Amino acid sequence: MYAEVIIDQDAKALDRVFEYIVPQGMPARVGMRVIVPFGARYIQGFIVALKDSCDYDEKKLKPIKSLVEDFSAIKSEMLSLMKFMAEKYHLKLASILRLFLPSEMREGKVKELFITKYTLNSEVDITLSKTAKKQQEAIDYLKENISATSVELNEKFGASSIKSLFEKGFILKEKEQINRVPLVGDDNLKKVTLNPMQENAINTITENKTYLLHGVTGSGKTEVYMHLIEKELAKGKNAIMLVPEISLTPQIMSNFKARFGEKVALLHSGLSAGERFDEWKRLFSGEAHIAIGARSAIFAPLENLGIIIIDEEHEQSYISESNPRYNTHVVAEFRARYNSCPLVLGSATPCVESYEKAKKGEYTLIELPVRANGREMPKIQIIDMINELRAGNSGIFSSQLVSDLANVINNKKQAMIFINRRGYASFMRCRECGYIAKCSDCDVSLVYHREDNRLKCHYCGKQFKVLDRCPQCGSENIKHGAVGTEKVVQELKTLFPDVKILRMDNDTTSTKNAHQKILNEFKNSLPAILVGTQMIAKGHDFENVVLVGIVDADQSLYQTDYRSTERTFQLITQVSGRAGRSQEEGKVVLQTYAPRHYVYKFVSNYDYKGFFKKEENIREVSNFPPFSRIIRVLFADTDENYVRDLLKSCYNSAIKLKEKYPNEIIYMDAMKSPIKRMQNKYRYQILTRVRLEHSDEIEKDLFEIVDKASKNSVFFEINPQNLS
Ligand code: ADP
Ligand code: ZN
Ligand code: ZN
């Protein structure tokens, strides 16, 4: 027998199937990991097919050396998915397979955690000499306790006594595997009666289709998800539920753990390597039935899926922007169709692409238009910050926000202050000549962090000393610019010195379980103010939050990106949704320097449909997705001459596609990437925008041109989230 093997190496030249002989008697199966000879060494690979004849010269084929384990680590669905993703995203096979296994398993870093336990051997008569007192005590102890760990026994009775008992056959070893179960918050099992709209959603979502669940913040989507999952578990099926990022996890997890207990496995980047591995194994072995996690949990090793849910489906984090690049929606759709089960995309602010699909009937739209507990949506008041300036207030907070905050504090309630940026302040800028401090490797502005008084690069993590003199003109008038979370906290502490003020952003949550600690502290403090970035915008359900302040709403409007208005709408809706979720009415104070921008009109009326219509129209007229496809081909290398030449030759061929598709290519050009250097690699790109019709063919042609010309792999990005 012969095996087709993919070598676990991330090199373009090795990105194909290699044939090996399966030695007589080796119980090889498809999906198994194997060790094979490769050149002068041994290397790990995956069997992707078995066959009776070989395509190459048999005499040149080598035998598989050994199997890594006696089961198929890659199940057959995942092999199909591998082929699909390779075709769809032009990815290397090995890099896709790596997504399917915990890295610890691939690299063999973390071993399974075993501890030895001892029990009495009931098959023999235990007779000990009178002098062996310790041994007798150990036997008595085991009679009473039935079993005990070697650690405990050695400590109590001495390692030599235990060893001697074992050698005489009086006690038996049993190996027991310990799962490192990750920490989750306090269990809160809320019992609610579903309202008719929730009932309707649950009864509708039954088919092998994609559903868009458009429910306002607080409409009880989580409750719908849990019922859907419950229904599938009862049928003996499994479920995957994706949530956008780690900040959501503690609350959702504790809800799910309370409802489903050990059936839930958690997969996210905040876990230790060991925890991740253990959770993965619980899913793989069928011990756990629900995988909950961020993007990568879509690759959970579950078979027999009954439902896949993507909560906050509009979130950017569902698109992988580093290699291997893929869109989670597309992968989820593949798995749902493979398992013939529903895929549910839930959001209060669906992305324009998804809503467009619902409009066209590709997705089934289900709406939850009101809050589950019947409360009104919080009123959003728009404050014109230019008026504040004219009135002599040049501070961070409008007088309205300050007085509303004072009210909240007097009533012993809670407020959240949202700021769309991390760090104390952003750029370091020379007021004389305009010089901005940049990272030496990445060519992006550095961000000032007050805690350690350093400038940091958010792309590569490099740190730099703060400048006290402009390197360009020598001026000492060099300052840090806009407001960040730290600055807001500092100002609040001056305004309200006795109030508990907490901060949540990337910097305060880098340690394990830090999110949960901050959230718990906030939950248990009255009055209190939580200041934070995007992290506080999503998912949280605090009953005492009655006020949300948005310090600088325009922040996300001015990115050079066709999606910036959509993102602003989503962000403001999400963060506003944190207010007034319980008994008390909520309010939102939105500070802006552009109060007449259309996004604020729609967002303050909770008019998603109105916003969608306007945005759809703008996209259609200007030929942007979902009415076109943007393809970026990114070339990056440490050798600038090499990338530049490569770019030129690819572009010369690519531009000829305009003859083949004269009406379909709206735009095509070759250029330096906006970030010209990142992690020491020079970055160039071909950027093109094409009409939807024939977009697949154009993409394929483009890929062939680039693939032929390049020695390394090149990144293809479809409708990239950011063009840095
Ligand atoms: P969403 O995810 O849609 O923003 P949640 O699922 O967080 O909303 O629900 C908001 C709140 O409403 C939660 O506290 C939840 O327990 C509660 N809730 C959900 N369904 C009902 C219901 N049918 N009746 C009363 N309260 C409900
Ligand atoms: Zn200067
Ligand atoms: Zn950098």
PDB file of C-alpha atoms and ligand atoms in Angstrom, residues 429-436 469-478, ligand 2:
ATOM      1  CA  ARG A 429       4.597  64.954  17.383  1.00  0.00           C
ATOM      2  CA  CYS A 430       6.835  67.982  16.953  1.00  0.00           C
ATOM      3  CA  ARG A 431       4.765  71.148  17.143  1.00  0.00           C
ATOM      4  CA  GLU A 432       7.361  73.064  15.147  1.00  0.00           C
ATOM      5  CA  CYS A 433       8.048  70.904  12.092  1.00  0.00           C
ATOM      6  CA  GLY A 434       5.389  68.189  12.260  1.00  0.00           C
ATOM      7  CA  TYR A 435       7.841  65.317  12.766  1.00  0.00           C
ATOM      8  CA  ILE A 436       6.128  62.170  14.106  1.00  0.00           C
ATOM      9  CA  ARG A 469      13.959  67.010  21.446  1.00  0.00           C
ATOM     10  CA  CYS A 470      12.828  66.694  17.834  1.00  0.00           C
ATOM     11  CA  PRO A 471      15.429  64.712  15.859  1.00  0.00           C
ATOM     12  CA  GLN A 472      14.463  66.627  12.731  1.00  0.00           C
ATOM     13  CA  CYS A 473      14.519  70.285  13.770  1.00  0.00           C
ATOM     14  CA  GLY A 474      15.867  70.151  17.296  1.00  0.00           C
ATOM     15  CA  SER A 475      12.838  71.835  18.854  1.00  0.00           C
ATOM     16  CA  GLU A 476      11.930  70.873  22.410  1.00  0.00           C
ATOM     17  CA  ASN A 477       8.287  71.524  21.677  1.00  0.00           C
ATOM     18  CA  ILE A 478       7.575  67.841  21.059  1.00  0.00           C
TER      19      ILE A 478
HETATM   20 ZN    ZN B   2      10.665  69.174  14.714  1.00  0.00          ZN
END
